[in-house]
Tab-separated table of C-alpha atoms in Angstrom:
chain	number	residue	atom	x	y	z
A	6	UNK	CA	0.068	-0.294	-0.042
A	7	UNK	CA	1.012	3.648	-1.003
A	8	UNK	CA	0.130	6.906	0.488
A	9	UNK	CA	-0.045	9.132	-1.906
A	10	UNK	CA	-2.378	11.997	-0.571
A	11	UNK	CA	-0.564	15.751	-0.051
A	12	UNK	CA	-2.043	18.886	2.176
A	13	UNK	CA	-2.935	21.637	-0.138
A	14	UNK	CA	-2.236	25.003	1.366
A	15	UNK	CA	-5.391	26.172	0.644
A	16	UNK	CA	-6.617	24.376	3.695
A	17	UNK	CA	-9.001	26.583	5.805
A	18	UNK	CA	-8.035	25.679	8.926
A	19	UNK	CA	-5.466	23.206	10.606
A	20	UNK	CA	-7.844	21.448	12.699
A	21	UNK	CA	-9.705	20.225	9.208
A	22	UNK	CA	-6.413	19.202	7.850
A	23	UNK	CA	-5.192	17.433	10.148
A	24	UNK	CA	-9.077	15.650	10.134
A	25	UNK	CA	-8.686	15.009	6.303
A	26	UNK	CA	-5.053	13.543	7.214
A	27	UNK	CA	-6.572	11.052	9.893
A	28	UNK	CA	-9.003	10.426	7.019
A	29	UNK	CA	-6.302	9.524	4.697
A	30	UNK	CA	-4.111	7.188	6.540
A	31	UNK	CA	-6.748	4.613	7.457
A	32	UNK	CA	-4.918	5.175	11.520
A	33	UNK	CA	-6.969	6.032	14.268
A	34	UNK	CA	-5.597	9.033	16.073
A	35	UNK	CA	-4.730	7.343	18.912
A	36	UNK	CA	-2.392	5.540	16.734
A	37	UNK	CA	-0.802	8.450	15.198
A	38	UNK	CA	-0.146	9.883	18.427
A	39	UNK	CA	1.467	6.818	20.181
A	40	UNK	CA	3.750	5.909	17.400
A	41	UNK	CA	1.839	2.502	16.394
A	42	UNK	CA	1.148	4.205	13.399
A	43	UNK	CA	4.581	5.375	12.928
A	44	UNK	CA	5.873	1.869	13.516
A	45	UNK	CA	3.606	0.254	10.959
A	46	UNK	CA	5.113	2.509	7.917
A	47	UNK	CA	8.528	2.205	8.974
A	48	UNK	CA	8.207	-1.809	9.325
A	49	UNK	CA	6.788	-1.168	5.560
A	50	UNK	CA	9.214	0.806	4.355
A	51	UNK	CA	11.961	-1.646	6.012
A	52	UNK	CA	9.891	-4.618	3.540
A	53	UNK	CA	10.810	-2.897	0.540
A	54	UNK	CA	13.784	-2.055	1.774
A	55	UNK	CA	14.626	-5.639	1.638
A	56	UNK	CA	13.244	-6.448	-1.442
A	57	UNK	CA	14.906	-3.518	-3.161
A	58	UNK	CA	18.456	-4.947	-1.531
A	59	UNK	CA	18.019	-8.649	-3.311
A	60	UNK	CA	17.681	-6.725	-7.004
A	61	UNK	CA	20.203	-4.078	-6.130
A	62	UNK	CA	24.578	-4.009	-6.310
A	63	UNK	CA	24.591	-3.069	-2.628
A	64	UNK	CA	24.802	-4.461	0.474
A	65	UNK	CA	21.528	-6.936	1.594
A	66	UNK	CA	19.763	-6.487	4.855
A	67	UNK	CA	21.030	-9.812	6.620
A	68	UNK	CA	24.359	-8.208	6.100
A	69	UNK	CA	24.120	-4.671	7.343
A	70	UNK	CA	24.930	-3.157	10.927
A	71	UNK	CA	21.373	-2.328	12.584
A	72	UNK	CA	21.002	1.125	13.975
A	73	UNK	CA	18.776	1.098	17.445
A	74	UNK	CA	16.842	3.595	19.266
A	75	UNK	CA	18.876	4.842	22.537
A	76	UNK	CA	16.679	3.296	24.985
A	77	UNK	CA	16.740	-0.519	22.885
A	78	UNK	CA	21.238	-0.318	24.168
A	79	UNK	CA	22.177	-2.310	27.412
A	80	UNK	CA	23.646	-0.044	29.780
A	81	UNK	CA	27.414	-0.975	29.157
A	82	UNK	CA	25.980	-0.275	24.773
A	83	UNK	CA	24.844	3.189	26.133
A	84	UNK	CA	28.623	3.897	28.130
A	85	UNK	CA	30.365	2.907	25.546
A	86	UNK	CA	29.178	5.088	22.979
A	87	UNK	CA	29.653	7.828	25.250
A	88	UNK	CA	33.029	6.630	25.921
A	89	UNK	CA	33.838	6.678	22.253
A	90	UNK	CA	32.579	10.172	21.757
A	91	UNK	CA	34.934	11.522	24.878
A	92	UNK	CA	37.791	9.381	23.456
A	93	UNK	CA	37.813	11.076	20.041
A	94	UNK	CA	37.039	14.467	22.274
A	95	UNK	CA	40.536	13.516	23.797
A	96	UNK	CA	42.602	13.260	20.463
A	97	UNK	CA	44.606	15.497	18.856
A	98	UNK	CA	43.493	16.869	15.880
A	99	UNK	CA	45.352	15.810	12.506
A	100	UNK	CA	44.832	19.404	10.981
A	101	UNK	CA	48.710	20.875	9.835
A	102	UNK	CA	49.774	23.887	11.608
A	103	UNK	CA	49.290	26.405	8.536
A	104	UNK	CA	45.508	24.889	8.216
A	105	UNK	CA	44.988	25.319	11.804
A	106	UNK	CA	45.884	29.418	11.236
A	107	UNK	CA	42.808	29.261	10.238
A	108	UNK	CA	40.636	26.644	11.891
A	109	UNK	CA	42.104	28.411	15.203
A	110	UNK	CA	39.166	27.226	16.958
A	111	UNK	CA	40.168	23.211	15.974
A	112	UNK	CA	41.883	21.968	19.294
A	113	UNK	CA	40.714	17.952	18.705
A	114	UNK	CA	39.994	15.047	16.613
A	115	UNK	CA	36.328	15.836	17.417
A	116	UNK	CA	36.694	19.298	16.727
A	117	UNK	CA	37.310	18.267	13.263
A	118	UNK	CA	34.019	17.371	12.913
A	119	UNK	CA	32.618	20.622	14.417
A	120	UNK	CA	34.237	22.645	12.152
A	121	UNK	CA	33.709	20.530	8.878
A	122	UNK	CA	30.077	21.339	9.878
A	123	UNK	CA	30.728	25.090	10.037
A	124	UNK	CA	32.883	25.790	7.190
A	125	UNK	CA	29.796	24.037	5.140
A	126	UNK	CA	26.669	25.011	6.780
A	127	UNK	CA	25.712	27.562	4.463
A	128	UNK	CA	25.280	25.045	1.986
A	129	UNK	CA	23.956	22.493	3.769
A	130	UNK	CA	20.782	23.439	5.243
A	131	UNK	CA	17.542	24.252	3.809
A	132	UNK	CA	19.708	22.857	0.291
A	133	UNK	CA	18.800	19.557	-1.518
A	134	UNK	CA	21.920	18.470	0.680
A	135	UNK	CA	20.522	18.572	3.934
A	136	UNK	CA	18.396	15.212	3.483
A	137	UNK	CA	21.580	13.541	1.846
A	138	UNK	CA	24.608	15.580	3.334
A	139	UNK	CA	23.082	13.870	6.513
A	140	UNK	CA	22.360	12.052	5.575
A	141	UNK	CA	19.966	15.646	6.828
A	142	UNK	CA	21.903	16.447	4.722
A	143	UNK	CA	24.668	17.285	5.368
A	144	UNK	CA	24.610	14.257	7.368
A	145	UNK	CA	23.785	10.986	6.341
A	146	UNK	CA	27.944	10.798	5.364
A	147	UNK	CA	28.657	12.885	8.058
A	148	UNK	CA	27.186	11.210	10.944
A	149	UNK	CA	28.099	7.759	9.253
A	150	UNK	CA	32.196	8.936	8.917
A	151	UNK	CA	31.400	10.325	12.982
A	152	UNK	CA	30.454	6.562	13.584
A	153	UNK	CA	33.293	5.127	11.565
A	154	UNK	CA	35.559	7.613	13.423
A	155	UNK	CA	34.404	6.217	16.625
A	156	UNK	CA	35.083	2.329	15.563
A	157	UNK	CA	38.231	2.498	14.018
A	158	UNK	CA	40.152	5.577	16.632
A	159	UNK	CA	38.385	4.495	19.274
A	160	UNK	CA	37.842	0.777	19.230
A	161	UNK	CA	33.876	1.127	19.343
A	162	UNK	CA	32.167	-1.835	18.631
A	163	UNK	CA	28.122	-0.613	18.310
A	164	UNK	CA	26.499	1.014	15.687
A	165	UNK	CA	25.305	4.944	16.099
A	166	UNK	CA	21.930	5.277	17.837
A	167	UNK	CA	19.306	7.056	17.096
A	168	UNK	CA	16.583	9.469	19.470
A	169	UNK	CA	13.144	9.029	18.752
A	170	UNK	CA	12.136	11.925	19.763
A	171	UNK	CA	8.374	11.220	20.060
A	172	UNK	CA	8.778	9.569	23.267
A	173	UNK	CA	9.799	12.188	25.119
A	174	UNK	CA	8.196	14.702	23.270
A	175	UNK	CA	5.576	15.142	26.081
A	176	UNK	CA	8.746	15.958	28.770
A	177	UNK	CA	12.014	16.007	27.517
A	178	UNK	CA	13.502	16.809	30.702
A	179	UNK	CA	12.769	14.019	32.253
A	180	UNK	CA	13.877	11.200	29.481
A	181	UNK	CA	16.597	8.425	30.476
A	182	UNK	CA	19.147	10.503	27.693
A	183	UNK	CA	19.079	13.398	30.091
A	184	UNK	CA	19.016	12.308	33.500
A	185	UNK	CA	22.767	12.016	34.356
A	186	UNK	CA	23.432	8.979	35.594
A	187	UNK	CA	26.763	7.392	33.835
A	188	UNK	CA	24.221	5.534	31.097
A	189	UNK	CA	22.978	8.583	29.877
A	190	UNK	CA	24.125	11.660	27.332
A	191	UNK	CA	24.369	13.521	30.521
A	192	UNK	CA	21.825	15.941	32.360
A	193	UNK	CA	19.764	19.023	31.504
A	194	UNK	CA	21.673	22.134	31.825
A	195	UNK	CA	21.294	24.146	34.937
A	196	UNK	CA	17.956	25.941	35.529
A	197	UNK	CA	18.549	29.789	34.963
A	198	UNK	CA	14.744	30.120	35.415
A	199	UNK	CA	14.874	32.080	31.802
A	200	UNK	CA	11.070	32.575	30.506
A	201	UNK	CA	12.128	33.741	26.720
A	202	UNK	CA	15.280	33.564	24.451
A	203	UNK	CA	15.612	36.242	21.571
A	204	UNK	CA	16.524	34.901	18.547
A	205	UNK	CA	18.087	38.023	16.989
A	206	UNK	CA	18.712	36.871	13.550
A	207	UNK	CA	15.479	35.733	13.319
A	208	UNK	CA	13.880	38.430	15.152
A	209	UNK	CA	12.018	35.713	17.168
A	210	UNK	CA	11.312	34.877	20.646
A	211	UNK	CA	10.744	31.582	21.750
A	212	UNK	CA	10.288	29.918	25.144
A	213	UNK	CA	12.599	29.288	27.216
A	214	UNK	CA	13.400	25.611	28.407
A	215	UNK	CA	13.459	24.060	31.854
A	216	UNK	CA	17.901	24.779	32.072
A	217	UNK	CA	19.460	27.588	30.081
A	218	UNK	CA	22.982	26.955	31.898
A	219	UNK	CA	26.054	24.261	32.134
A	220	UNK	CA	25.328	20.257	31.883
A	221	UNK	CA	26.165	19.760	35.272
A	222	UNK	CA	25.970	16.237	35.721
A	223	UNK	CA	27.004	12.560	33.811
A	224	UNK	CA	28.878	12.095	30.591
A	225	UNK	CA	30.072	15.312	28.884
A	226	UNK	CA	29.408	17.290	32.233
A	227	UNK	CA	33.414	18.391	32.257
A	228	UNK	CA	33.144	18.670	27.872
A	229	UNK	CA	34.519	21.581	26.225
A	230	UNK	CA	32.925	23.166	23.283
A	231	UNK	CA	36.136	24.868	21.732
A	232	UNK	CA	33.927	26.923	19.110
A	233	UNK	CA	30.505	29.121	18.621
A	234	UNK	CA	27.963	30.208	19.330
A	235	UNK	CA	27.563	31.396	15.952
A	236	UNK	CA	23.202	31.354	15.509
A	237	UNK	CA	21.617	30.348	18.636
A	238	UNK	CA	18.308	31.913	20.127
A	239	UNK	CA	19.943	33.901	23.660
A	240	UNK	CA	23.315	33.699	22.466
A	241	UNK	CA	26.260	36.380	21.680
A	242	UNK	CA	28.019	35.091	18.777
A	243	UNK	CA	31.471	35.119	18.131
A	244	UNK	CA	32.932	37.434	15.641
A	245	UNK	CA	34.495	34.851	13.605
A	246	UNK	CA	32.995	31.355	12.906
A	247	UNK	CA	36.498	29.793	13.258
A	248	UNK	CA	37.617	31.252	16.301
A	249	UNK	CA	38.393	29.410	19.337
A	250	UNK	CA	35.843	30.215	22.313
A	251	UNK	CA	35.905	27.564	25.230
A	252	UNK	CA	32.536	27.247	27.020
A	253	UNK	CA	30.913	24.468	28.587
A	254	UNK	CA	28.438	22.344	26.888
A	255	UNK	CA	24.947	24.260	27.636
A	256	UNK	CA	21.356	22.926	27.046
A	257	UNK	CA	17.590	23.873	27.687
A	258	UNK	CA	15.509	21.241	27.637
A	259	UNK	CA	12.794	22.530	26.444
A	260	UNK	CA	8.982	20.901	26.494
A	261	UNK	CA	6.777	23.326	24.492
A	262	UNK	CA	9.215	22.962	21.467
A	263	UNK	CA	9.044	19.227	21.464
A	264	UNK	CA	5.416	19.108	21.963
A	265	UNK	CA	4.705	21.319	19.126
A	266	UNK	CA	7.794	19.411	17.090
A	267	UNK	CA	8.425	16.378	17.607
A	268	UNK	CA	5.975	14.233	18.907
A	269	UNK	CA	4.950	10.628	17.133
A	270	UNK	CA	1.993	12.954	15.020
A	271	UNK	CA	4.722	15.460	13.547
A	272	UNK	CA	6.951	12.944	12.314
A	273	UNK	CA	4.502	10.423	11.022
A	274	UNK	CA	2.292	13.246	9.176
A	275	UNK	CA	5.706	14.319	7.328
A	276	UNK	CA	6.113	11.182	6.039
A	277	UNK	CA	2.832	10.441	5.045
A	278	UNK	CA	1.864	13.475	3.644
A	279	UNK	CA	4.162	14.667	1.067
A	280	UNK	CA	4.958	12.860	-1.954
A	281	UNK	CA	7.502	14.803	-3.539
A	282	UNK	CA	10.956	15.583	-2.401
A	283	UNK	CA	10.572	19.350	-2.281
A	284	UNK	CA	7.406	19.599	0.052
A	285	UNK	CA	9.020	16.404	2.318
A	286	UNK	CA	12.707	17.951	2.470
A	287	UNK	CA	11.066	21.595	3.041
A	288	UNK	CA	8.848	20.825	5.729
A	289	UNK	CA	11.061	18.860	7.471
A	290	UNK	CA	13.377	21.624	7.454
A	291	UNK	CA	10.463	24.896	8.312
A	292	UNK	CA	11.517	26.457	4.891
A	293	UNK	CA	9.204	28.621	4.845
A	294	UNK	CA	8.768	28.760	0.762
A	295	UNK	CA	7.245	25.445	1.932
A	296	UNK	CA	4.683	26.511	5.052
A	297	UNK	CA	0.822	25.689	5.641
A	298	UNK	CA	-0.465	29.335	5.821
A	299	UNK	CA	-2.885	28.129	8.277
A	300	UNK	CA	-0.280	26.404	10.125
A	301	UNK	CA	1.090	27.331	13.363
A	302	UNK	CA	4.582	28.250	14.088
A	303	UNK	CA	6.695	25.124	13.275
A	304	UNK	CA	10.270	24.186	13.275
A	305	UNK	CA	10.074	21.502	11.339
A	306	UNK	CA	11.100	18.269	12.926
A	307	UNK	CA	14.854	19.422	11.699
A	308	UNK	CA	14.733	22.188	13.924
A	309	UNK	CA	12.487	21.040	16.474
A	310	UNK	CA	14.862	18.718	17.875
A	311	UNK	CA	17.520	20.653	17.625
A	312	UNK	CA	16.177	23.495	19.668
A	313	UNK	CA	14.321	20.363	22.214
A	314	UNK	CA	17.914	20.408	23.664
A	315	UNK	CA	18.760	23.926	23.070
A	316	UNK	CA	22.219	25.230	24.063
A	317	UNK	CA	24.835	24.410	22.055
A	318	UNK	CA	22.497	21.912	20.164
A	319	UNK	CA	20.493	25.462	18.931
A	320	UNK	CA	23.234	26.835	17.287
A	321	UNK	CA	23.080	24.856	13.932
A	322	UNK	CA	26.404	25.869	13.046
A	323	UNK	CA	28.014	24.465	15.917
A	324	UNK	CA	25.885	21.744	16.807
A	325	UNK	CA	28.233	18.338	16.419
A	326	UNK	CA	29.657	19.911	19.547
A	327	UNK	CA	26.654	18.811	21.333
A	328	UNK	CA	26.664	14.716	21.356
A	329	UNK	CA	22.576	14.553	21.221
A	330	UNK	CA	23.338	15.898	17.266
A	331	UNK	CA	24.341	12.209	16.367
A	332	UNK	CA	21.492	10.836	17.739
A	333	UNK	CA	19.421	13.363	16.783
A	334	UNK	CA	20.990	13.200	13.207
A	335	UNK	CA	20.660	9.618	12.559
A	336	UNK	CA	16.471	9.691	13.746
A	337	UNK	CA	16.489	12.630	10.843
A	338	UNK	CA	17.955	10.537	8.529
A	339	UNK	CA	15.954	7.357	9.848
A	340	UNK	CA	12.733	9.194	9.104
A	341	UNK	CA	14.314	10.439	5.356
A	342	UNK	CA	14.613	6.221	4.837
A	343	UNK	CA	11.373	5.818	5.708
A	344	UNK	CA	10.414	8.089	3.416
A	345	UNK	CA	12.218	7.078	1.006
A	346	UNK	CA	11.616	2.721	1.856
A	347	UNK	CA	7.936	3.472	1.353
A	348	UNK	CA	8.479	4.446	-2.891
A	349	UNK	CA	12.080	3.271	-3.123
A	350	UNK	CA	11.057	3.235	-7.275
A	351	UNK	CA	10.429	7.381	-7.437
A	352	UNK	CA	11.628	8.433	-4.436
A	353	UNK	CA	15.618	6.701	-3.716
A	354	UNK	CA	17.361	9.054	-6.051
A	355	UNK	CA	14.824	12.075	-5.603
A	356	UNK	CA	16.406	15.425	-5.181
A	357	UNK	CA	15.589	18.921	-4.974
A	358	UNK	CA	17.410	22.225	-4.517
A	359	UNK	CA	20.095	24.641	-5.197
A	360	UNK	CA	23.734	25.001	-4.300
A	361	UNK	CA	23.118	27.873	-1.541
A	362	UNK	CA	20.953	28.346	1.691
A	363	UNK	CA	17.271	28.819	0.267
A	364	UNK	CA	18.424	29.268	-2.675
A	365	UNK	CA	19.632	32.907	-1.813
A	366	UNK	CA	21.541	33.943	-3.418
A	367	UNK	CA	20.092	32.680	-6.844
A	368	UNK	CA	22.266	29.763	-7.662
A	369	UNK	CA	22.195	26.334	-9.882
A	370	UNK	CA	20.541	22.877	-9.119
A	371	UNK	CA	22.104	20.294	-8.032
A	372	UNK	CA	22.450	17.117	-9.681
A	373	UNK	CA	23.118	13.684	-8.688
A	374	UNK	CA	26.689	13.856	-10.921
A	375	UNK	CA	27.712	16.096	-8.520
A	376	UNK	CA	30.499	15.568	-5.987
A	377	UNK	CA	30.231	16.545	-2.474
A	378	UNK	CA	32.874	18.010	-0.116
A	379	UNK	CA	33.357	17.175	3.099
A	380	UNK	CA	36.283	19.239	4.531
A	381	UNK	CA	38.954	17.053	7.235
A	382	UNK	CA	36.574	14.072	7.571
A	383	UNK	CA	36.924	12.648	3.845
A	384	UNK	CA	37.611	12.829	-0.034
A	385	UNK	CA	35.112	13.871	-2.096
A	386	UNK	CA	32.125	11.837	-2.496
A	387	UNK	CA	29.612	11.313	-5.597
A	388	UNK	CA	25.782	12.918	-4.351
A	389	UNK	CA	24.726	9.635	-6.354
A	390	UNK	CA	26.903	7.163	-3.889
A	391	UNK	CA	24.973	8.865	-1.224
A	392	UNK	CA	21.152	7.970	-1.384
A	393	UNK	CA	21.000	4.844	0.076
A	394	UNK	CA	22.005	3.344	3.014
A	395	UNK	CA	22.203	-0.214	1.341
A	396	UNK	CA	25.103	0.870	-0.783
A	397	UNK	CA	27.395	3.210	-1.530
A	398	UNK	CA	29.885	3.313	1.410
A	399	UNK	CA	26.905	2.110	3.500
A	400	UNK	CA	25.357	-0.512	5.082
A	401	UNK	CA	22.932	-0.153	7.662
A	402	UNK	CA	19.220	0.278	8.423
A	403	UNK	CA	17.452	1.166	11.312
A	404	UNK	CA	15.758	-1.238	13.659
């Protein structure tokens, strides 16, 4: 069964749009809200991927590595993951002294990933490449390269976990990811009792979260962020994007944003409502060119995940400095993978967009033949090789 219903921008009210959406999917509202619907379509997409793998030149599903949700990892596996990240953060940078003159903030091997992201941000967000460089874009290969670095340089034996936001959307501050024990991703930030945060570059105020200060317990509580901030709500930007600016890892876990942006219903609706890559990608990233004018303010699931954790992750440019980046973007990749898997013949190689952020300034469309630059972390790779998690340099799927 394929779902081809699409929201029309001429719908007169958001509730009526939701009513039509629920009727079209065949899922009761309860199943959309509690994640049952999302799991069903994920299973369907995985079945399509398995069939696709039998006729392609990529790896077979039974040979692939399995990426799991954080809660499906054992305590030992969780700690092995955070230990491996801290290992990479402790390794010296590979860059030469000459390059270091430009990339002044790079102090460690881990920082090379952060600097790569900063350097390419204008080209990998709200462009064609957000979904494929992430795999969300900027990111499929980016997080794959990070996973490999953990394995090769820090002896990590697991796979990259993902964060299913839906489990935590109501009260993310109470999530096991942020409880501060040795098997978590560290604590929330210290509560600064803020009520709102002004985002200067967007002339927008957003509700503050439940923290705002430094991570005070668990893994990464002693971690130093070496670059940024560049563009984040409530934070004073540095003058030079790659300058050395040591500071603590801050978080501001935000239930107001999570309830509105990354609940199961948001993800399910995104996957089932848009048949074409332009709308799927645009709504995922809250691109204002793809917005239902009757809908409330939305950050998309991409921006919503960043702002749910807040602090360092809220600064898209330097966000890989926050270890939650990798789990968040694995989830983004998972959502894209499910969307592709529901109709692989038409979606596997679907791309849309230009070389610049929101096409400003106007630039040419990207094509599958183009090469993608990955800075410090890899030689350039062809776009066409990054479209399937079971081909090119990849061999994985999401459980």
